[in-house]
XYZ file of N, CA and C in Angstrom:
834
model
N -147.166 -1.146 -169.564
C -146.248 -0.714 -170.017
C -146.192 -1.049 -171.430
N -145.636 -0.372 -172.258
C -145.922 -0.169 -173.673
C -144.857 -1.235 -173.672
N -144.725 -1.196 -174.744
C -143.675 -2.451 -175.461
C -142.281 -2.131 -175.697
N -142.138 -0.453 -176.333
C -141.096 0.076 -176.011
C -140.380 0.452 -174.466
N -141.403 0.516 -173.616
C -140.899 0.997 -172.274
C -140.300 -0.535 -171.665
N -141.175 -1.509 -172.124
C -140.664 -2.885 -171.710
C -139.202 -3.016 -172.158
N -139.065 -3.145 -173.426
C -137.605 -3.098 -174.234
C -136.565 -2.520 -173.631
N -136.939 -1.013 -173.293
C -136.234 -0.382 -172.754
C -136.167 -0.911 -171.396
N -136.938 -0.768 -170.244
C -135.806 -1.679 -169.185
C -135.246 -3.395 -169.279
N -135.640 -4.281 -170.199
C -134.733 -4.987 -170.310
C -133.247 -4.656 -170.784
N -133.070 -3.743 -171.654
C -131.405 -2.714 -172.351
C -131.306 -2.630 -170.858
N -131.351 -2.278 -169.918
C -131.534 -1.868 -168.561
C -130.740 -2.711 -167.709
N -131.944 -3.706 -167.589
C -131.691 -4.958 -166.756
C -129.933 -5.164 -167.489
N -130.137 -6.203 -168.395
C -128.905 -6.591 -169.641
C -127.561 -5.710 -169.044
N -127.731 -4.437 -169.692
C -126.317 -3.861 -169.450
C -125.978 -4.148 -167.800
N -126.809 -3.648 -167.090
C -126.891 -3.778 -165.301
C -125.843 -5.526 -165.041
N -126.000 -6.564 -166.102
C -125.558 -7.945 -165.765
C -124.360 -7.952 -166.011
N -124.215 -6.816 -167.606
C -122.727 -7.376 -167.571
C -121.644 -6.665 -167.466
N -122.122 -5.194 -166.362
C -121.486 -4.734 -165.870
C -120.884 -5.349 -164.353
N -122.175 -6.261 -163.978
C -121.657 -6.628 -162.542
C -120.952 -8.130 -162.707
N -120.564 -8.974 -164.015
C -120.211 -9.688 -164.388
C -118.716 -8.979 -164.551
N -118.329 -7.902 -165.414
C -117.312 -7.568 -165.757
C -116.814 -6.876 -164.009
N -117.246 -6.570 -163.489
C -116.832 -6.215 -161.972
C -116.411 -7.484 -161.021
N -117.106 -8.553 -161.289
C -116.998 -9.535 -160.925
C -115.796 -10.456 -161.042
N -115.509 -10.222 -162.236
C -114.197 -10.860 -163.303
C -112.915 -10.017 -162.345
N -113.062 -8.089 -162.418
C -112.230 -7.557 -162.232
C -111.780 -7.244 -160.948
N -112.875 -7.046 -160.203
C -112.293 -5.993 -159.281
C -113.086 -5.239 -159.449
N -113.269 -4.551 -157.813
C -113.970 -2.916 -157.988
C -112.351 -2.306 -157.217
N -112.777 -0.610 -157.119
C -111.891 -0.267 -156.630
C -111.983 -0.620 -154.968
N -112.797 -0.794 -154.301
C -112.774 -1.335 -152.432
C -112.543 -2.959 -152.747
N -112.668 -3.763 -153.663
C -112.195 -4.928 -153.728
C -111.822 -5.203 -154.763
N -110.289 -5.048 -154.835
C -109.556 -5.494 -156.062
C -109.183 -7.038 -155.776
N -109.709 -7.493 -154.883
C -109.219 -9.020 -155.171
C -110.537 -9.302 -154.981
N -111.553 -9.291 -155.537
C -112.437 -9.953 -155.606
C -112.857 -11.456 -154.762
N -112.469 -10.416 -153.275
C -112.978 -11.062 -152.214
C -114.833 -11.536 -151.804
N -115.027 -12.510 -151.424
C -116.402 -12.450 -150.814
C -116.740 -11.343 -150.627
N -116.254 -10.487 -149.571
C -116.735 -9.305 -148.483
C -115.047 -8.209 -149.197
N -115.381 -7.409 -149.358
C -113.970 -6.674 -149.314
C -113.681 -6.736 -147.701
N -111.833 -6.885 -148.368
C -111.040 -6.700 -147.020
C -111.016 -7.872 -146.146
N -111.672 -8.775 -146.448
C -111.981 -9.597 -145.704
C -111.379 -11.403 -146.322
N -110.703 -12.193 -145.930
C -110.244 -13.399 -146.731
C -110.972 -14.302 -146.028
N -111.638 -14.788 -146.437
C -112.692 -16.120 -145.868
C -112.086 -17.257 -146.296
N -111.609 -18.062 -145.230
C -110.714 -18.851 -145.506
C -111.040 -20.326 -145.230
N -111.054 -21.445 -145.797
C -111.458 -22.785 -145.928
C -110.259 -23.474 -145.308
N -110.626 -24.236 -143.611
C -109.567 -24.695 -142.890
C -110.155 -26.158 -142.582
N -109.124 -26.583 -141.511
C -109.807 -28.061 -140.711
C -109.600 -27.333 -139.228
N -110.509 -28.595 -138.773
C -110.467 -28.043 -137.395
C -109.441 -29.004 -136.319
N -108.738 -30.241 -136.731
C -108.574 -31.402 -136.054
C -107.199 -31.569 -136.881
N -106.506 -30.497 -137.201
C -104.982 -31.143 -138.066
C -103.897 -30.621 -137.492
N -103.822 -30.506 -135.833
C -102.375 -30.311 -135.335
C -101.338 -30.792 -135.737
N -99.909 -30.318 -135.584
C -99.997 -28.475 -135.756
C -100.452 -27.232 -136.793
N -100.780 -28.708 -138.079
C -100.618 -27.141 -139.092
C -102.042 -26.288 -139.135
N -103.081 -26.881 -138.989
C -104.019 -26.296 -139.009
C -105.458 -26.711 -137.903
N -105.665 -26.062 -137.057
C -106.789 -26.906 -135.860
C -107.743 -25.373 -134.693
N -108.312 -26.022 -134.111
C -109.078 -24.826 -133.301
C -108.493 -25.242 -131.929
N -108.086 -24.225 -131.212
C -108.085 -23.881 -129.812
C -108.098 -23.137 -128.933
N -109.140 -23.283 -128.013
C -109.829 -21.903 -127.282
C -110.683 -21.229 -128.322
N -111.584 -22.159 -129.123
C -112.117 -21.300 -130.040
C -111.350 -20.119 -131.231
N -110.686 -20.684 -131.518
C -109.505 -19.702 -132.166
C -108.999 -20.516 -133.227
N -109.148 -20.642 -134.757
C -108.068 -21.253 -135.710
C -106.752 -21.135 -135.535
N -105.763 -22.451 -135.497
C -104.646 -21.611 -135.394
C -103.761 -22.438 -136.403
N -103.008 -22.473 -135.578
C -101.491 -23.449 -136.674
C -100.567 -22.757 -137.510
N -99.617 -23.588 -137.893
C -98.453 -23.484 -138.736
C -99.393 -22.078 -139.705
N -99.974 -22.821 -140.628
C -100.439 -22.862 -141.940
C -101.340 -21.232 -142.008
N -102.351 -21.551 -140.828
C -103.274 -20.326 -140.321
C -102.412 -19.125 -139.967
N -102.115 -19.415 -138.634
C -101.202 -17.937 -138.502
C -100.150 -17.563 -139.907
N -99.411 -18.514 -140.362
C -98.542 -17.587 -141.612
C -99.366 -16.938 -142.651
N -100.943 -17.420 -142.800
C -101.646 -17.296 -143.786
C -102.105 -15.959 -143.073
N -102.571 -15.564 -141.739
C -102.853 -14.417 -141.124
C -101.856 -13.419 -141.475
N -100.506 -13.380 -141.303
C -99.469 -12.589 -141.653
C -99.014 -12.354 -142.946
N -99.303 -13.196 -143.830
C -99.458 -12.837 -145.577
C -100.611 -11.970 -145.533
N -101.747 -12.391 -144.990
C -103.054 -11.216 -145.321
C -102.428 -9.931 -145.047
N -102.212 -9.935 -143.570
C -102.002 -8.586 -142.598
C -100.805 -7.349 -144.191
N -100.031 -7.880 -144.582
C -99.164 -7.472 -145.578
C -99.630 -6.648 -146.453
N -101.571 -7.296 -147.346
C -102.240 -7.298 -148.485
C -103.279 -6.160 -147.732
N -102.825 -6.146 -146.672
C -104.398 -5.275 -145.658
C -105.334 -5.970 -145.444
N -105.716 -7.144 -145.749
C -106.511 -8.012 -145.310
C -107.046 -8.795 -144.253
N -107.799 -8.772 -143.222
C -108.523 -9.877 -142.319
C -108.840 -10.993 -142.752
N -108.105 -12.134 -141.981
C -108.785 -13.369 -142.233
C -109.964 -14.109 -141.545
N -111.027 -14.430 -142.154
C -112.300 -14.986 -141.211
C -111.915 -16.455 -141.455
N -111.338 -17.414 -140.652
C -111.526 -18.793 -141.066
C -112.980 -19.449 -140.816
N -112.988 -20.560 -141.840
C -114.130 -21.194 -141.319
C -113.742 -22.872 -141.717
N -114.308 -23.860 -140.717
C -113.974 -25.189 -140.460
C -115.160 -25.898 -141.892
N -114.092 -26.740 -142.297
C -114.677 -27.586 -143.370
C -113.969 -29.190 -143.535
N -114.178 -30.138 -144.156
C -114.057 -31.409 -144.380
C -112.636 -31.288 -145.581
N -111.975 -32.038 -145.112
C -110.715 -31.569 -146.734
C -110.997 -31.950 -147.994
N -111.885 -33.079 -148.052
C -112.811 -34.124 -148.818
C -113.465 -32.700 -149.915
N -114.302 -31.878 -149.092
C -114.736 -30.506 -150.311
C -113.753 -29.436 -149.942
N -112.875 -29.300 -149.753
C -112.144 -27.737 -149.371
C -111.882 -27.419 -150.449
N -111.301 -28.494 -151.940
C -110.764 -27.769 -153.113
C -112.206 -27.167 -153.712
N -112.978 -27.901 -153.881
C -114.205 -27.616 -154.471
C -115.521 -26.479 -153.982
N -115.201 -26.258 -152.920
C -115.047 -24.892 -152.134
C -114.724 -23.749 -152.673
N -113.218 -23.683 -152.913
C -112.607 -22.533 -153.119
C -112.693 -22.171 -154.367
N -112.869 -23.077 -155.348
C -113.357 -22.931 -156.770
C -114.554 -22.949 -156.932
N -115.699 -23.111 -155.850
C -117.067 -22.489 -156.703
C -117.107 -21.321 -155.471
N -115.576 -21.085 -155.277
C -116.190 -19.282 -154.656
C -116.741 -19.176 -152.989
N -117.041 -20.331 -152.397
C -117.898 -20.270 -151.123
C -116.309 -19.544 -150.098
N -115.078 -20.297 -150.741
C -114.140 -19.301 -149.869
C -113.267 -18.976 -150.715
N -112.648 -18.324 -150.234
C -111.779 -16.953 -151.301
C -110.093 -17.807 -151.149
N -109.898 -18.530 -150.022
C -108.523 -19.296 -149.921
C -108.566 -20.571 -149.109
N -107.825 -21.734 -149.785
C -107.883 -22.619 -148.738
C -106.837 -23.208 -148.027
N -106.509 -23.203 -146.147
C -105.604 -23.321 -145.702
C -105.875 -24.632 -145.579
N -104.492 -25.451 -145.315
C -104.650 -26.988 -144.687
C -103.823 -27.630 -145.347
N -102.510 -26.844 -144.952
C -101.406 -28.188 -145.498
C -101.345 -28.940 -146.517
N -101.920 -28.195 -147.976
C -102.105 -28.474 -149.198
C -101.567 -29.058 -149.883
N -101.038 -30.104 -150.321
C -100.123 -30.611 -151.585
C -100.017 -29.914 -152.720
N -99.351 -29.458 -153.664
C -99.583 -29.641 -154.866
C -99.606 -30.861 -155.476
N -100.500 -31.068 -156.197
C -100.662 -32.060 -157.352
C -101.273 -31.267 -158.909
N -101.072 -32.527 -159.690
C -101.324 -31.896 -161.520
C -103.010 -32.222 -160.733
N -103.286 -33.857 -160.147
C -104.904 -33.462 -160.752
C -105.326 -32.377 -159.424
N -104.800 -31.757 -159.051
C -105.530 -30.652 -157.865
C -105.368 -29.496 -158.895
N -104.447 -29.229 -159.089
C -104.414 -27.865 -160.416
C -105.835 -27.940 -161.241
N -106.267 -29.242 -161.807
C -107.621 -29.060 -162.935
C -108.788 -28.408 -161.495
N -108.561 -28.612 -160.480
C -109.670 -27.757 -159.937
C -109.352 -26.991 -159.256
N -108.162 -25.934 -158.575
C -107.459 -24.815 -158.014
C -106.883 -24.577 -158.971
N -106.488 -22.958 -158.645
C -105.105 -22.496 -158.687
C -103.973 -22.659 -157.466
N -102.475 -22.600 -157.231
C -101.960 -23.246 -156.309
C -101.095 -21.554 -156.060
N -101.440 -20.887 -154.992
C -99.680 -20.103 -154.844
C -98.691 -20.682 -154.590
N -97.536 -20.330 -154.290
C -96.151 -20.616 -154.174
C -96.401 -21.370 -153.163
N -95.379 -22.671 -152.707
C -95.332 -23.344 -151.348
C -95.011 -22.039 -150.325
N -95.215 -22.653 -149.613
C -94.787 -22.493 -148.300
C -94.019 -23.039 -147.445
N -94.819 -24.639 -147.823
C -93.747 -25.362 -146.897
C -93.297 -26.920 -147.152
N -93.015 -28.292 -146.688
C -92.888 -28.774 -147.203
C -93.315 -30.337 -145.995
N -93.118 -31.090 -146.521
C -93.515 -32.371 -145.702
C -92.757 -33.671 -145.892
N -93.480 -34.672 -144.850
C -93.515 -35.480 -144.866
C -94.654 -36.464 -144.458
N -94.476 -37.904 -145.372
C -96.085 -39.123 -144.700
C -95.059 -39.458 -144.091
N -96.227 -39.727 -142.791
C -95.909 -40.347 -141.950
C -96.976 -41.582 -141.372
N -96.411 -42.764 -141.302
C -96.552 -43.831 -141.076
C -97.429 -44.489 -139.410
N -98.500 -44.103 -138.989
C -98.897 -44.468 -137.403
C -99.408 -45.687 -137.670
N -99.316 -46.143 -136.702
C -100.111 -47.502 -136.549
C -100.378 -47.278 -135.076
N -101.162 -48.842 -134.597
C -101.539 -48.734 -133.125
C -100.140 -49.250 -132.211
N -100.124 -48.962 -131.248
C -98.961 -49.596 -130.205
C -98.820 -51.023 -130.004
N -97.245 -51.943 -130.482
C -97.451 -52.676 -130.664
C -97.242 -53.703 -131.662
N -97.798 -52.956 -132.692
C -97.943 -53.235 -134.012
C -96.422 -53.984 -134.776
N -96.454 -54.394 -135.806
C -95.564 -55.198 -135.759
C -94.887 -54.146 -137.649
N -95.879 -53.435 -137.960
C -95.535 -52.671 -138.715
C -93.997 -51.813 -138.812
N -93.163 -51.749 -139.777
C -92.094 -50.393 -139.169
C -92.067 -50.058 -140.486
N -92.411 -50.281 -141.660
C -92.116 -49.659 -143.002
C -93.412 -49.075 -143.777
N -93.622 -48.601 -144.799
C -94.298 -48.529 -146.099
C -94.787 -49.718 -146.972
N -93.517 -50.396 -146.691
C -93.594 -52.027 -148.015
C -94.214 -52.409 -147.369
N -94.814 -52.140 -145.657
C -95.274 -53.519 -145.271
C -96.968 -54.043 -144.925
N -97.392 -52.877 -145.958
C -98.626 -52.200 -145.654
C -99.929 -53.427 -146.996
N -98.845 -54.011 -147.883
C -99.491 -54.791 -148.706
C -100.807 -55.949 -147.663
N -102.287 -55.967 -147.869
C -102.988 -56.861 -147.660
C -103.548 -56.179 -146.166
N -102.932 -55.418 -144.948
C -103.711 -54.559 -144.041
C -104.092 -53.802 -144.327
N -105.715 -53.057 -143.578
C -106.124 -52.128 -143.241
C -105.633 -50.729 -142.720
N -105.191 -49.974 -143.943
C -105.017 -48.778 -143.887
C -106.020 -47.507 -143.838
N -106.047 -46.873 -143.287
C -106.481 -45.676 -143.173
C -106.222 -44.332 -143.741
N -106.554 -43.456 -144.643
C -106.452 -42.230 -145.195
C -107.602 -41.521 -144.761
N -107.107 -39.948 -144.756
C -108.787 -38.914 -144.774
C -108.555 -39.019 -146.765
N -109.928 -39.022 -147.020
C -110.429 -38.773 -148.342
C -109.968 -37.447 -149.060
N -109.248 -37.623 -150.216
C -108.726 -36.447 -151.168
C -107.355 -36.263 -150.661
N -106.754 -36.631 -149.883
C -105.509 -35.896 -149.235
C -104.184 -36.688 -150.582
N -103.604 -35.800 -150.336
C -102.425 -37.013 -151.116
C -101.451 -38.236 -150.451
N -102.343 -38.512 -149.263
C -101.541 -39.314 -148.236
C -102.616 -40.448 -149.604
N -104.088 -40.526 -149.534
C -105.060 -41.221 -150.045
C -104.357 -41.580 -151.836
N -103.981 -40.427 -152.287
C -103.617 -40.772 -153.680
C -102.200 -41.451 -153.621
N -101.218 -41.599 -152.470
C -100.107 -42.721 -152.443
C -100.848 -43.724 -151.963
N -101.824 -43.666 -151.065
C -102.428 -45.129 -151.022
C -102.589 -46.236 -151.790
N -103.637 -45.235 -153.001
C -104.392 -45.810 -153.934
C -102.772 -45.574 -155.125
N -101.810 -45.247 -155.034
C -101.369 -45.612 -156.330
C -100.452 -47.030 -155.649
N -100.254 -47.093 -154.589
C -99.277 -48.649 -154.341
C -100.500 -49.673 -154.356
N -101.825 -49.469 -154.974
C -102.616 -50.900 -154.516
C -102.917 -50.775 -153.109
N -103.446 -49.950 -152.211
C -103.454 -50.590 -150.816
C -105.274 -50.305 -150.472
N -105.886 -49.767 -151.866
C -107.496 -49.986 -151.328
C -107.533 -49.496 -150.006
N -107.164 -48.354 -149.412
C -107.166 -47.922 -148.560
C -108.961 -47.449 -147.557
N -108.930 -47.551 -146.520
C -110.201 -46.857 -146.123
C -110.344 -45.401 -145.725
N -111.067 -44.762 -146.260
C -111.441 -43.232 -146.191
C -112.180 -42.685 -145.157
N -111.443 -41.505 -144.516
C -112.726 -40.992 -143.694
C -112.421 -39.669 -144.099
N -113.296 -39.094 -143.433
C -113.568 -37.357 -143.312
C -112.294 -36.780 -142.744
N -112.205 -37.282 -141.821
C -111.285 -36.193 -141.117
C -110.173 -37.080 -140.235
N -109.574 -36.142 -139.723
C -108.243 -36.643 -139.062
C -108.626 -37.670 -138.017
N -109.403 -36.786 -137.219
C -109.835 -37.279 -135.835
C -110.576 -38.527 -136.124
N -111.386 -39.100 -137.458
C -111.551 -40.487 -137.763
C -110.787 -41.021 -137.794
N -109.547 -41.029 -138.761
C -108.269 -41.653 -138.467
C -107.498 -42.260 -137.480
N -107.476 -41.321 -136.684
C -106.861 -41.603 -134.794
C -107.954 -42.136 -134.098
N -108.991 -42.236 -134.393
C -110.266 -43.344 -133.812
C -109.664 -44.520 -133.902
N -109.371 -44.758 -135.673
C -109.759 -46.137 -135.272
C -108.622 -46.935 -135.771
N -107.453 -45.844 -134.885
C -106.066 -46.728 -134.416
C -106.370 -47.133 -133.150
N -106.789 -45.963 -132.394
C -106.907 -46.274 -130.789
C -108.131 -47.396 -130.780
N -108.899 -47.721 -131.669
C -109.874 -48.803 -130.755
C -109.515 -49.941 -132.295
N -108.375 -49.942 -132.529
C -107.944 -51.397 -133.644
C -108.545 -51.728 -134.625
N -109.119 -50.665 -135.038
C -110.174 -51.160 -136.378
C -108.933 -50.790 -137.914
N -108.409 -50.333 -137.619
C -107.122 -50.485 -138.308
C -105.666 -50.659 -138.344
N -104.771 -50.553 -139.343
C -103.926 -51.508 -139.203
C -102.531 -50.306 -138.974
N -102.580 -49.435 -139.593
C -101.816 -48.121 -140.097
C -102.847 -47.004 -140.922
N -102.079 -45.677 -140.728
C -103.138 -44.379 -141.002
C -101.964 -43.790 -141.900
N -101.761 -43.402 -142.721
C -101.014 -42.885 -143.488
C -101.241 -41.061 -143.408
N -100.220 -40.862 -142.988
C -101.015 -39.618 -142.705
C -99.490 -38.439 -143.053
N -100.108 -36.978 -143.220
C -99.211 -35.912 -142.880
C -98.050 -35.427 -141.863
N -96.569 -36.392 -141.551
C -95.915 -36.155 -140.463
C -96.246 -35.948 -139.412
N -96.468 -34.571 -139.311
C -96.598 -33.596 -138.369
C -97.413 -34.018 -137.353
N -98.474 -34.123 -138.328
C -100.064 -34.358 -137.885
C -100.151 -35.616 -137.314
N -99.530 -36.729 -137.395
C -99.000 -38.009 -137.318
C -98.029 -38.266 -135.879
N -97.090 -37.369 -135.603
C -96.536 -36.781 -135.131
C -97.076 -36.682 -133.735
N -97.927 -35.729 -133.735
C -98.551 -34.907 -132.596
C -99.587 -35.887 -132.141
N -100.135 -36.490 -133.199
C -101.360 -37.362 -132.626
C -100.812 -38.759 -132.164
N -100.027 -38.822 -132.711
C -99.098 -40.195 -131.636
C -98.251 -40.137 -130.223
N -97.872 -38.412 -129.896
C -97.276 -37.730 -129.095
C -98.880 -37.633 -127.838
N -100.081 -37.435 -128.517
C -101.374 -37.400 -127.363
C -102.300 -38.293 -127.363
N -101.810 -39.454 -127.912
C -102.414 -40.800 -127.723
C -102.334 -41.659 -126.663
N -101.076 -40.761 -125.447
C -101.281 -41.781 -124.055
C -100.794 -43.206 -124.212
N -99.841 -42.995 -125.344
C -99.097 -44.941 -125.640
C -100.127 -45.395 -126.156
N -101.170 -44.950 -126.895
C -102.220 -45.840 -127.940
C -102.070 -46.274 -129.401
N -100.793 -44.766 -129.574
C -100.394 -44.840 -131.099
C -98.480 -44.784 -131.186
N -98.380 -45.130 -132.427
C -96.280 -44.761 -132.342
C -96.436 -44.606 -133.917
N -95.342 -43.492 -134.383
C -95.054 -43.745 -135.444
C -94.092 -44.570 -136.135
N -93.920 -45.460 -136.514
C -93.603 -46.126 -137.667
C -92.522 -46.155 -138.228
N -93.084 -44.732 -139.400
C -92.078 -45.162 -140.477
C -92.290 -43.305 -140.716
N -91.449 -42.698 -141.909
C -91.604 -41.140 -142.414
C -91.088 -41.492 -143.843
N -91.943 -40.768 -144.779
C -91.333 -40.702 -146.198
C -91.597 -39.402 -146.972
N -90.611 -38.883 -147.280
C -90.861 -37.389 -148.184
C -91.918 -37.008 -148.675
N -92.657 -36.097 -148.412
C -93.723 -35.601 -149.877
C -92.849 -35.608 -150.912
N -93.378 -35.364 -151.885
C -93.341 -35.337 -153.033
C -93.073 -33.853 -153.547
N -93.590 -32.941 -153.261
C -93.935 -31.601 -153.706
C -94.752 -30.900 -152.273
N -94.510 -28.905 -152.740
C -94.500 -28.627 -151.955
C -95.958 -28.326 -151.142
N -96.448 -27.549 -150.081
C -97.471 -27.554 -149.734
C -97.716 -25.951 -149.836
N -99.217 -25.596 -150.527
C -99.510 -24.301 -150.949
C -100.993 -23.635 -150.547
N -101.275 -22.187 -150.818
C -102.467 -22.268 -149.941
C -103.105 -22.201 -151.883
N -104.692 -22.763 -151.861
C -105.537 -22.458 -153.229
C -106.308 -21.543 -153.336
N -106.522 -21.379 -154.769
C -107.279 -19.967 -154.937
C -108.258 -20.591 -156.023
N -109.613 -20.220 -156.437
C -110.278 -20.176 -157.246
C -109.632 -19.963 -158.276
N -109.928 -20.577 -159.882
C -109.154 -20.567 -161.117
C -109.574 -18.715 -161.510
N -108.450 -18.757 -161.827
C -108.576 -17.628 -162.175
C -108.375 -15.895 -161.684
N -108.622 -16.705 -160.619
C -108.570 -15.471 -159.073
C -107.052 -14.739 -159.121
N -106.642 -14.121 -159.871
C -104.706 -14.065 -160.159
C -104.346 -12.967 -159.386
N -105.038 -12.180 -159.177
C -104.658 -10.825 -158.505
C -104.844 -11.220 -156.837
N -105.520 -12.044 -156.319
C -105.615 -12.117 -155.069
C -104.500 -13.204 -154.923
N -104.256 -14.526 -155.819
C -102.968 -15.225 -155.595
C -101.441 -14.374 -155.376
N -101.474 -13.723 -156.561
C -100.248 -12.884 -156.703
C -99.726 -11.881 -155.708
N -101.348 -11.209 -154.712
C -100.897 -10.511 -153.717
C -100.470 -11.364 -152.867
N -100.755 -11.951 -152.397
C -100.572 -13.311 -150.991
C -99.551 -13.642 -151.595
N -99.026 -13.826 -152.608
C -97.431 -14.472 -153.014
C -96.687 -13.212 -152.691
N -97.214 -12.046 -152.878
C -95.986 -11.520 -152.692
C -95.549 -11.086 -151.222
N -97.079 -11.467 -150.266
C -97.040 -11.133 -148.698
C -96.172 -12.445 -148.411
N -96.563 -13.481 -149.132
C -95.712 -14.668 -148.182
C -94.230 -14.035 -148.504
N -93.476 -13.882 -149.742
C -92.154 -13.163 -149.416
C -92.040 -11.905 -148.428
N -92.880 -11.490 -148.286
C -92.470 -10.372 -147.273
C -92.218 -11.001 -145.857
N -93.153 -11.951 -145.606
C -93.432 -12.662 -144.422
C -92.048 -13.763 -143.796
N -91.780 -14.439 -145.387
C -90.215 -14.919 -145.503
C -89.668 -13.880 -144.547
N -89.128 -12.752 -145.954
C -87.805 -11.416 -145.141
C -88.005 -11.033 -144.461
N -89.159 -10.861 -143.282
C -88.605 -10.216 -142.033
C -88.749 -11.497 -140.946
N -88.834 -12.701 -141.311
C -88.524 -13.634 -140.426
C -89.640 -14.338 -139.446
N -91.046 -13.932 -139.882
C -92.077 -14.855 -139.148
C -92.422 -16.097 -139.682
N -91.935 -16.609 -140.840
C -92.174 -17.822 -141.465
C -90.673 -18.907 -140.589
N -89.572 -17.820 -140.467
C -88.904 -18.785 -139.785
C -89.389 -19.031 -138.260
N -89.639 -17.676 -137.389
C -90.261 -17.931 -136.505
C -91.309 -18.938 -136.086
N -91.967 -18.881 -137.044
C -93.724 -19.693 -137.095
C -92.927 -21.261 -137.204
N -91.955 -21.516 -138.381
C -91.277 -22.967 -138.517
C -90.935 -23.570 -137.122
N -89.674 -22.520 -136.443
C -89.348 -23.122 -134.862
C -90.895 -23.090 -133.976
N -91.340 -22.149 -133.452
C -92.777 -22.417 -132.755
C -93.674 -23.325 -133.222
N -93.873 -24.273 -134.415
C -94.920 -25.346 -134.242
C -94.118 -26.436 -134.788
N -92.533 -26.292 -135.368
C -92.295 -27.674 -135.986
C -90.557 -27.518 -134.828
N -90.441 -27.471 -133.172
C -89.384 -27.649 -132.968
C -88.259 -28.490 -133.110
N -87.296 -28.220 -134.091
C -86.012 -29.190 -133.984
C -86.194 -29.757 -135.447
N -87.603 -29.720 -136.232
C -87.353 -29.688 -137.852
C -86.453 -29.702 -138.162
N -85.617 -30.431 -139.424
C -84.790 -30.092 -139.995
C -85.505 -29.632 -141.678
N -85.015 -28.171 -142.383
C -85.730 -28.187 -143.458
C -84.510 -28.463 -144.550
N -85.172 -29.242 -145.540
C -84.295 -29.785 -146.528
C -83.735 -28.968 -147.369
N -82.150 -28.611 -147.593
C -81.484 -28.097 -148.179
C -81.803 -27.084 -149.497
N -82.655 -28.088 -150.235
C -83.222 -27.758 -151.467
C -84.276 -27.295 -152.074
N -84.885 -26.780 -150.461
C -86.405 -26.176 -150.464
C -86.462 -24.660 -150.161
N -86.976 -24.115 -150.763
C -86.612 -22.371 -150.754
C -88.480 -22.196 -150.656
N -88.774 -21.844 -149.351
C -90.490 -20.872 -149.825
C -90.672 -20.050 -150.582
N -92.578 -19.752 -151.017
C -92.152 -18.724 -151.281
C -91.855 -18.769 -153.133
N -91.591 -17.499 -154.162
C -90.499 -17.360 -155.010
C -89.304 -17.938 -154.911
N -88.793 -17.990 -153.722
C -87.242 -18.357 -153.964
C -86.124 -17.971 -154.082
N -86.830 -16.385 -154.062
C -85.742 -15.497 -154.311
C -85.735 -14.777 -153.349
N -86.000 -14.879 -151.911
C -85.848 -14.374 -150.654
C -85.098 -14.988 -149.593
N -84.256 -14.777 -149.165
C -82.696 -14.857 -147.881
C -84.155 -15.190 -146.743
N -83.981 -16.687 -146.428
C -84.314 -16.715 -145.101
C -84.096 -16.684 -144.006
N -84.027 -15.828 -143.617
C -83.655 -15.897 -141.879
C -83.804 -16.754 -141.103
N -82.393 -17.549 -140.068
C -82.275 -18.270 -139.200
C -83.449 -18.122 -138.405
N -84.253 -19.639 -138.207
C -85.078 -19.899 -137.295
C -84.785 -19.409 -136.276
N -85.855 -18.634 -135.033
C -86.169 -18.725 -133.842
C -87.413 -18.662 -133.270
N -87.366 -19.232 -132.349
C -88.610 -19.055 -131.442
C -89.210 -17.781 -131.008
N -88.493 -16.997 -130.883
C -89.087 -15.978 -130.603
C -89.113 -14.962 -131.528
N -89.918 -13.659 -131.622
C -90.167 -12.389 -132.686
C -89.262 -11.702 -132.526
């Protein structure tokens, strides 16, 4: 190959690379949201955190995941769920292993440094789960106790902020097993997950107390993937307006009161009364 020809090939390759980078940033006609696969929302989630996100009969389900499926449908997308550990989820989203993260993720300033968040779709409480027969009745009794948390969660942040030096485990099953085995004095959990775990423990675990979580939960997106985030925020408002959000609340959190000042989505859409039927 002559020097002139080689330079010509290099120029073409450089132009192709620049064009590819531009398409990746802006999306293309058949992939306007810059997804890993056009038309498919690849979603990182957990397998062991009912009623929020979990596997049932080989299918990913739970409030967060069912809601996301409904939201994605409004945008014309199918959802492909993939199980992962919560401690890795946010970095995997920002590194584009996943298009979105779905796992009852509480918005915090620290997490905003890693990912972008959509509008809040749920609120929550911290639950304090303890072994049956424990003398612990409140969050103010945890000093000096062996407290377990799932690594990287907002409950981890809370425990650390309270100076508790918590024992960190990678998933919810790890925390539950420590309580059942008596190797932990308490588990600070998302309240709904803590409630379900206690109910399924055959009397080995009880819920000692609850504490309102400081911020809403939202889906996580890679930094700068604004088109996808904005599209799903719009879809979220649509499933709030058509009653899907309220139906899923009643299905997964029966009897749970919604704080008067909590407004899901953009906060501009009236929320129909909850009903367990579609």
